[in-house]
Amino acid sequence: MQEKLAKAFQFIDSKRDEMVSLWGKLVNMESGTLHREDVDKVAAFLRETAESFGGDARLVEFPQAGNGLVADFGPPTDKPHVCFMGHFDTVFPQGTVSRRPFKIEDGKAYGPGVLDMKAGIVIQLYAIRALREAGYSDRRIRVVLAGDEETGHSKSEMARVFEEQCAGAIAAFNFETGDVSNALVVGRKGTASYDIAVRGISVHAGREPEKGRSAILEMAHKIIAIQALTDYEKGITFNVGTIKGGTVRNAVPDHAEIGVDVRVMEVDQLDYVDRKISEIVARTYVEGTTTTCVRESGIIPMSRTPGNERLFDLVRRVSEELGFETPFPIVSGGGSDSSWSVKMGVPTIDQMGAKGQWNHSDREYAVVDTLFERTKLAVACVFELEKFQGQSEVGL
Ligand SMILES: [Zn+2]
């Protein structure tokens, strides 16, 4: 295996310019989640690229969201496949590319989505090429990429596609935004959000205040009750993040509304949260007011499973053997598509992309050398999977 690994690494070293060039090309293609046509162009380009790299690629088309992509590399074998995951949409509006196109300065690459996560796409495609170049054919590698990750697939079935395509895999690697701290993600919090509105009765605050029913007072009770549900030990947090209400100072307010963000560690905590919020919505503190609540779509958590822990141990061991900085495991507060692979019982490590900082902002950058380092890490981890007990194999 050492010989094969050396061959794969040689290939990566010889393709550095080509990798950076593909990276630049991807960054310089607009792909803001909300601009479907832009996203679809990138999907089509990646399909061609995957095919030219020997993949069997197909678009997953959606009428109301950017297309996704699934590509299989290598012939089917009797062993479970390996999943590489990610997304090619960004949070940036049209015109961002012309304002600040891809550039490299002092070893750092800049541009919209350079870190989150166009680097991760280059990494997975070149890891696969390097594996094939080295004669790897033990397992099929399946690339699953979303075109609407940044909106949580609210208008597509892409989450189901991740579930279907990852099901049965020995392991999944998500090449999302890596971090300069060298943290790797073994779990992610899930999210739920609620818009709550109170109706009261408005009257003049001086003339007959007793006839009014203050929506703000009612909401104030509810806010305190909601915030009090936060349980740091269980990792469930409630945040009333926005508030609006009333019209003028001298009128009893007849409306108030809040936006609530909730984070959970485990899938079943989402039901608990729903129940608690419903109880507070149903309870009336100021007689004569009424409350309504709308739940927005959320993301289920990426549970920190024993399978993820074992896969992390493998990645850490491989990193150390290669002389790379030792990674450490974290549970992240933000969501990603790894939730879907973990839901299907597939051991998953996230944040395997190039390392950098400040994604979703103008300051976003990725450290160029880590593009190659992480490609090598991915290759070595795939080789090492031969010693790995997948979730399905240990019957967890
Ligand atoms: Zn991302």
Coordinates of C-alpha atoms and ligand atoms in Angstrom, one line a residue:
M1 CA 0.0 0.0 0.0
Q2 CA 2.9 2.3 0.7
E3 CA 3.9 2.2 -2.9
K4 CA 0.4 3.0 -4.1
L5 CA 0.2 5.9 -1.6
A6 CA 3.5 7.3 -2.9
K7 CA 2.3 7.1 -6.4
A8 CA -1.0 8.9 -5.5
F9 CA 1.0 11.6 -3.7
Q10 CA 3.3 12.1 -6.6
F11 CA 0.3 12.5 -8.9
I12 CA -1.1 15.2 -6.5
D13 CA 2.3 17.0 -6.4
S14 CA 2.4 17.0 -10.2
K15 CA -1.1 18.4 -10.5
R16 CA -0.8 21.4 -8.2
D17 CA -1.2 24.0 -11.0
E18 CA -4.1 22.2 -12.5
M19 CA -5.8 21.9 -9.1
V20 CA -5.4 25.7 -8.5
S21 CA -6.6 26.4 -12.0
L22 CA -9.8 24.4 -11.5
W23 CA -10.3 26.0 -8.1
G24 CA -10.0 29.5 -9.7
K25 CA -12.4 28.5 -12.4
L26 CA -15.0 27.3 -9.9
V27 CA -14.7 30.4 -7.7
N28 CA -15.1 32.6 -10.7
M29 CA -18.4 31.0 -11.6
E30 CA -21.2 32.7 -9.8
S31 CA -23.3 30.2 -7.8
G32 CA -25.3 32.1 -5.2
T33 CA -28.0 29.7 -3.9
L34 CA -30.8 32.0 -4.9
H35 CA -29.7 32.2 -8.6
R36 CA -30.7 28.9 -10.0
E37 CA -29.4 29.4 -13.5
D38 CA -25.9 30.2 -12.1
V39 CA -26.0 27.2 -9.8
D40 CA -27.2 24.9 -12.7
K41 CA -24.3 26.1 -14.9
V42 CA -21.8 25.0 -12.2
A43 CA -23.6 21.7 -11.8
A44 CA -23.3 21.1 -15.6
F45 CA -19.7 22.1 -15.6
L46 CA -18.9 19.8 -12.7
R47 CA -20.8 16.9 -14.4
E48 CA -18.5 17.4 -17.5
T49 CA -15.5 17.6 -15.2
A50 CA -16.4 14.5 -13.3
E51 CA -17.0 12.6 -16.6
S52 CA -13.7 13.7 -18.0
F53 CA -12.1 12.3 -14.8
G54 CA -13.7 8.9 -15.5
G55 CA -16.8 9.3 -13.4
D56 CA -20.3 8.2 -14.2
A57 CA -22.1 11.5 -13.4
R58 CA -25.7 12.6 -13.4
L59 CA -27.5 15.7 -12.5
V60 CA -30.3 15.7 -9.9
E61 CA -32.7 18.2 -11.2
F62 CA -35.1 20.3 -9.1
P63 CA -37.8 22.7 -10.4
Q64 CA -37.4 25.3 -7.7
A65 CA -33.8 25.0 -6.5
G66 CA -30.3 24.6 -8.0
N67 CA -29.5 21.1 -9.4
G68 CA -27.4 18.6 -7.5
L69 CA -24.8 16.2 -8.8
V70 CA -24.1 12.5 -8.1
A71 CA -21.0 10.9 -9.6
D72 CA -19.7 7.3 -9.2
F73 CA -16.1 6.5 -9.7
G74 CA -14.8 3.0 -10.3
P75 CA -16.7 -0.2 -11.0
P76 CA -19.1 -1.6 -8.4
T77 CA -17.4 -4.0 -6.0
D78 CA -18.9 -6.3 -3.3
K79 CA -17.7 -3.9 -0.6
P80 CA -19.7 -0.9 0.6
H81 CA -18.9 2.3 -1.2
V82 CA -17.2 5.5 0.1
C83 CA -19.1 8.8 0.0
F84 CA -17.6 12.2 -0.7
M85 CA -20.0 15.0 0.1
G86 CA -20.3 18.8 -0.3
H87 CA -22.0 21.6 -2.1
F88 CA -21.2 24.1 -4.9
D89 CA -23.6 27.0 -4.1
T90 CA -22.4 30.0 -2.1
V91 CA -24.1 32.7 0.0
F92 CA -22.9 35.5 -2.3
P93 CA -25.2 37.7 -4.5
Q94 CA -24.6 38.0 -8.3
G95 CA -21.8 40.4 -9.1
T96 CA -19.5 39.3 -6.3
V97 CA -17.2 37.5 -8.7
S98 CA -16.6 40.6 -10.8
R99 CA -16.0 42.7 -7.7
R100 CA -13.5 40.3 -6.1
P101 CA -12.5 37.4 -8.4
F102 CA -10.3 34.5 -7.4
K103 CA -6.8 35.6 -6.4
I104 CA -3.8 34.3 -4.5
E105 CA -1.7 36.5 -2.2
D106 CA 0.9 35.4 0.3
G107 CA -0.1 31.8 0.1
K108 CA -3.8 32.5 0.7
A109 CA -6.6 32.2 -1.9
Y110 CA -9.5 34.7 -1.9
G111 CA -12.8 34.9 -3.7
P112 CA -16.5 34.1 -3.1
G113 CA -16.8 30.5 -1.9
V114 CA -13.0 29.9 -2.1
L115 CA -13.2 28.2 1.3
D116 CA -16.9 27.3 1.5
M117 CA -16.5 25.1 -0.3
K118 CA -15.1 25.2 -3.8
A119 CA -11.8 24.1 -2.5
G120 CA -13.5 21.0 -1.1
I121 CA -14.8 20.1 -4.6
V122 CA -11.3 20.3 -6.1
I123 CA -9.9 18.2 -3.2
Q124 CA -12.4 15.4 -3.7
L125 CA -12.1 15.2 -7.5
Y126 CA -8.3 15.2 -7.3
A127 CA -8.2 12.7 -4.4
I128 CA -10.3 10.4 -6.7
R129 CA -8.0 10.9 -9.6
A130 CA -5.0 10.2 -7.5
L131 CA -6.5 7.1 -6.1
R132 CA -7.3 5.8 -9.6
E133 CA -3.9 6.8 -10.8
A134 CA -2.4 4.6 -8.0
G135 CA -4.6 1.7 -9.1
Y136 CA -7.1 1.9 -6.3
S137 CA -10.3 -0.1 -7.1
D138 CA -11.3 -1.7 -3.8
R139 CA -14.4 0.4 -3.4
R140 CA -16.5 2.6 -5.5
I141 CA -16.3 6.3 -4.5
R142 CA -19.5 8.3 -4.8
V143 CA -19.5 12.1 -5.0
V144 CA -22.7 13.7 -3.8
L145 CA -22.9 17.5 -4.2
A146 CA -25.7 19.9 -3.5
G147 CA -26.6 23.1 -5.3
D148 CA -28.8 24.5 -2.5
E149 CA -27.0 23.7 0.8
E150 CA -26.9 27.3 2.0
T151 CA -30.7 27.4 2.1
G152 CA -30.9 24.0 3.8
H153 CA -32.6 22.3 0.8
S154 CA -35.9 24.1 1.7
K155 CA -37.1 23.9 -1.9
S156 CA -35.6 20.6 -3.1
E157 CA -35.4 16.9 -2.2
M158 CA -31.6 17.1 -2.0
A159 CA -31.6 16.0 1.7
R160 CA -33.4 12.7 0.6
V161 CA -30.8 12.4 -2.2
F162 CA -28.0 12.5 0.4
E163 CA -29.8 9.9 2.5
E164 CA -30.3 7.5 -0.5
Q165 CA -26.8 7.9 -1.9
C166 CA -25.0 7.6 1.4
A167 CA -27.0 4.7 2.6
G168 CA -24.9 1.6 3.0
A169 CA -21.5 3.4 2.7
I170 CA -18.6 2.3 4.9
A171 CA -17.8 6.0 5.6
A172 CA -18.6 9.5 4.4
F173 CA -16.2 12.5 4.2
N174 CA -17.7 15.9 3.9
F175 CA -15.3 18.4 2.4
E176 CA -16.9 21.5 3.9
T177 CA -14.9 24.5 5.0
G178 CA -11.9 23.3 7.0
D179 CA -10.6 25.4 9.9
V180 CA -7.1 26.8 10.5
S181 CA -7.3 25.4 14.1
N182 CA -7.3 21.9 12.4
A183 CA -10.5 21.0 14.1
L184 CA -12.6 18.2 12.4
V185 CA -16.3 18.0 13.0
V186 CA -17.7 14.8 14.5
G187 CA -21.1 16.2 15.4
R188 CA -23.2 19.2 14.6
K189 CA -26.1 20.8 16.3
G190 CA -29.5 20.7 14.7
T191 CA -31.7 23.8 14.3
A192 CA -35.3 24.7 14.6
S193 CA -36.8 28.2 14.3
Y194 CA -40.1 29.7 15.2
D195 CA -41.9 32.9 14.4
I196 CA -44.3 33.8 17.2
A197 CA -46.9 36.6 17.1
V198 CA -49.2 38.0 19.7
R199 CA -52.5 39.9 19.1
G200 CA -53.8 42.2 21.9
I201 CA -56.2 45.1 22.1
S202 CA -55.0 48.7 21.5
V203 CA -56.3 51.7 23.4
H204 CA -55.0 55.1 24.4
A205 CA -52.4 54.6 27.2
G206 CA -53.7 57.6 29.2
R207 CA -57.5 57.6 28.8
E208 CA -58.5 54.0 29.4
P209 CA -55.5 51.8 29.7
E210 CA -57.5 49.1 31.7
K211 CA -59.4 48.3 28.6
G212 CA -56.3 47.5 26.6
R213 CA -54.5 44.1 26.3
S214 CA -50.8 44.6 25.8
A215 CA -49.3 42.2 23.2
I216 CA -45.8 43.3 24.3
L217 CA -46.5 42.4 28.0
E218 CA -47.8 39.0 26.9
M219 CA -44.8 38.5 24.7
A220 CA -42.4 39.6 27.5
H221 CA -43.7 36.7 29.6
K222 CA -43.3 34.3 26.7
I223 CA -39.8 35.5 26.0
I224 CA -38.7 34.8 29.5
A225 CA -40.4 31.4 29.5
I226 CA -38.7 30.5 26.2
Q227 CA -35.2 31.7 27.2
A228 CA -35.5 29.8 30.5
L229 CA -35.8 26.5 28.5
T230 CA -32.1 26.7 27.6
D231 CA -30.2 23.7 29.0
Y232 CA -26.5 24.0 28.4
E233 CA -25.9 20.5 29.9
K234 CA -28.1 18.9 27.4
G235 CA -26.8 21.2 24.7
I236 CA -30.3 22.7 23.9
T237 CA -30.3 26.5 23.5
F238 CA -33.1 28.9 22.8
N239 CA -32.4 32.4 21.5
V240 CA -35.1 35.0 20.9
G241 CA -33.1 36.8 18.3
T242 CA -35.6 39.4 16.9
I243 CA -38.5 41.4 18.3
K244 CA -41.0 43.8 16.9
G245 CA -44.1 45.3 18.4
G246 CA -46.4 48.3 19.1
T247 CA -46.7 51.5 17.2
V248 CA -46.4 54.6 19.5
R249 CA -45.4 55.1 23.1
N250 CA -48.8 56.3 24.2
A251 CA -50.9 53.3 23.0
V252 CA -51.3 49.9 24.5
P253 CA -49.7 47.7 21.8
D254 CA -52.0 45.3 20.0
H255 CA -49.2 43.3 18.3
A256 CA -45.8 41.9 19.0
E257 CA -43.7 39.3 17.3
I258 CA -40.4 37.5 17.8
G259 CA -38.1 35.1 16.0
V260 CA -36.7 32.2 17.9
D261 CA -33.6 30.1 17.0
V262 CA -33.2 26.7 18.8
R263 CA -30.1 24.4 18.7
V264 CA -30.2 20.8 19.7
M265 CA -27.7 17.9 20.0
E266 CA -29.9 14.9 19.3
V267 CA -32.7 14.3 16.8
D268 CA -35.3 13.4 19.5
Q269 CA -34.7 16.8 21.2
L270 CA -36.5 18.4 18.3
D271 CA -39.8 16.9 19.4
Y272 CA -39.2 18.0 23.0
V273 CA -38.5 21.6 21.7
D274 CA -41.7 21.5 19.6
R275 CA -43.7 20.4 22.7
K276 CA -42.2 23.1 25.0
I277 CA -42.7 25.9 22.5
S278 CA -46.4 24.8 21.9
E279 CA -47.0 24.8 25.7
I280 CA -45.7 28.4 26.0
V281 CA -47.6 29.5 22.9
A282 CA -50.8 27.9 24.3
R283 CA -50.5 29.5 27.7
T284 CA -52.0 33.0 28.1
Y285 CA -50.4 35.4 30.7
V286 CA -52.4 38.5 29.7
E287 CA -56.1 37.6 29.4
G288 CA -57.6 38.6 26.1
T289 CA -54.5 38.2 24.0
T290 CA -54.0 35.5 21.4
T291 CA -50.8 33.9 20.1
T292 CA -49.9 32.2 16.9
C293 CA -46.7 30.3 16.0
V294 CA -45.2 29.2 12.7
R295 CA -42.3 26.7 12.6
E296 CA -39.8 27.3 9.9
S297 CA -37.8 24.4 8.4
G298 CA -34.8 23.3 10.3
I299 CA -31.9 20.9 10.1
I300 CA -31.6 17.7 12.1
P301 CA -28.4 17.4 14.1
M302 CA -25.4 15.4 13.1
S303 CA -25.3 13.1 16.1
R304 CA -21.9 12.3 17.6
T305 CA -22.1 8.5 17.0
P306 CA -19.5 5.9 18.0
G307 CA -19.0 5.4 14.2
N308 CA -18.0 9.0 13.8
E309 CA -15.6 8.7 16.7
R310 CA -13.9 5.6 15.2
L311 CA -13.6 7.3 11.8
F312 CA -12.2 10.4 13.5
D313 CA -9.6 8.1 15.2
L314 CA -8.6 6.8 11.7
V315 CA -8.3 10.3 10.3
R316 CA -6.2 11.4 13.3
R317 CA -3.9 8.4 13.0
V318 CA -3.4 8.9 9.3
S319 CA -2.7 12.6 9.8
E320 CA -0.1 11.9 12.3
E321 CA 1.5 9.2 10.2
L322 CA 1.8 11.6 7.3
G323 CA 3.4 14.2 9.5
F324 CA 0.4 16.6 9.3
E325 CA -0.8 18.6 12.3
T326 CA -2.9 16.4 14.6
P327 CA -6.6 17.2 14.2
F328 CA -9.0 17.4 17.2
P329 CA -12.7 16.6 17.2
I330 CA -15.4 19.2 17.8
V331 CA -19.2 19.5 17.8
S332 CA -20.1 22.5 15.6
G333 CA -23.0 24.8 16.2
G334 CA -23.8 25.2 12.5
G335 CA -25.6 22.6 10.3
S336 CA -24.4 20.7 7.2
D337 CA -25.4 17.8 5.0
S338 CA -23.5 15.3 7.2
S339 CA -26.7 15.1 9.3
W340 CA -28.2 13.0 6.5
S341 CA -25.3 10.5 6.2
V342 CA -25.2 10.1 9.9
K343 CA -28.9 9.6 10.0
M344 CA -28.4 6.7 7.7
G345 CA -25.9 5.2 10.1
V346 CA -22.8 6.1 8.0
P347 CA -19.7 7.1 10.0
T348 CA -19.0 10.6 8.9
I349 CA -16.3 13.2 9.3
D350 CA -17.0 16.8 8.3
Q351 CA -14.9 19.9 7.7
M352 CA -12.3 17.9 5.6
G353 CA -11.9 20.8 3.1
A354 CA -9.1 23.3 2.8
K355 CA -8.3 25.2 5.9
G356 CA -9.2 28.9 6.2
Q357 CA -11.4 31.4 8.0
W358 CA -14.3 33.9 7.7
N359 CA -16.6 32.0 5.3
H360 CA -19.8 33.8 4.3
S361 CA -17.9 37.1 4.4
D362 CA -15.7 39.3 2.2
R363 CA -12.7 38.3 4.3
E364 CA -13.1 34.6 3.4
Y365 CA -9.8 32.9 2.6
A366 CA -8.2 29.5 2.3
V367 CA -4.6 28.5 2.8
V368 CA -3.4 27.3 -0.6
D369 CA -1.0 24.6 0.7
T370 CA -3.9 22.9 2.6
L371 CA -5.6 22.2 -0.7
F372 CA -2.9 19.7 -1.4
E373 CA -2.5 18.5 2.2
R374 CA -6.2 17.7 2.5
T375 CA -6.2 16.0 -0.9
K376 CA -3.4 13.7 0.4
L377 CA -5.2 13.1 3.7
A378 CA -8.4 12.1 1.8
V379 CA -6.4 9.7 -0.4
A380 CA -4.6 8.1 2.6
C381 CA -7.9 7.8 4.6
V382 CA -9.6 5.9 1.7
F383 CA -6.7 3.5 1.6
E384 CA -6.9 3.1 5.4
L385 CA -10.6 2.2 5.2
E386 CA -9.5 -1.4 4.6
K387 CA -8.8 -1.6 8.3
F388 CA -12.0 0.2 9.3
Q389 CA -15.1 -1.4 10.7
G390 CA -18.0 0.4 9.1
Q391 CA -21.2 0.9 11.1
S392 CA -23.1 -1.7 9.1
E393 CA -20.3 -4.3 9.7
V394 CA -20.4 -3.9 13.4
G395 CA -24.2 -3.8 13.4
L396 CA -24.6 -0.6 15.4
Ligands
ZN1 ZN -20.5 25.2 3.2

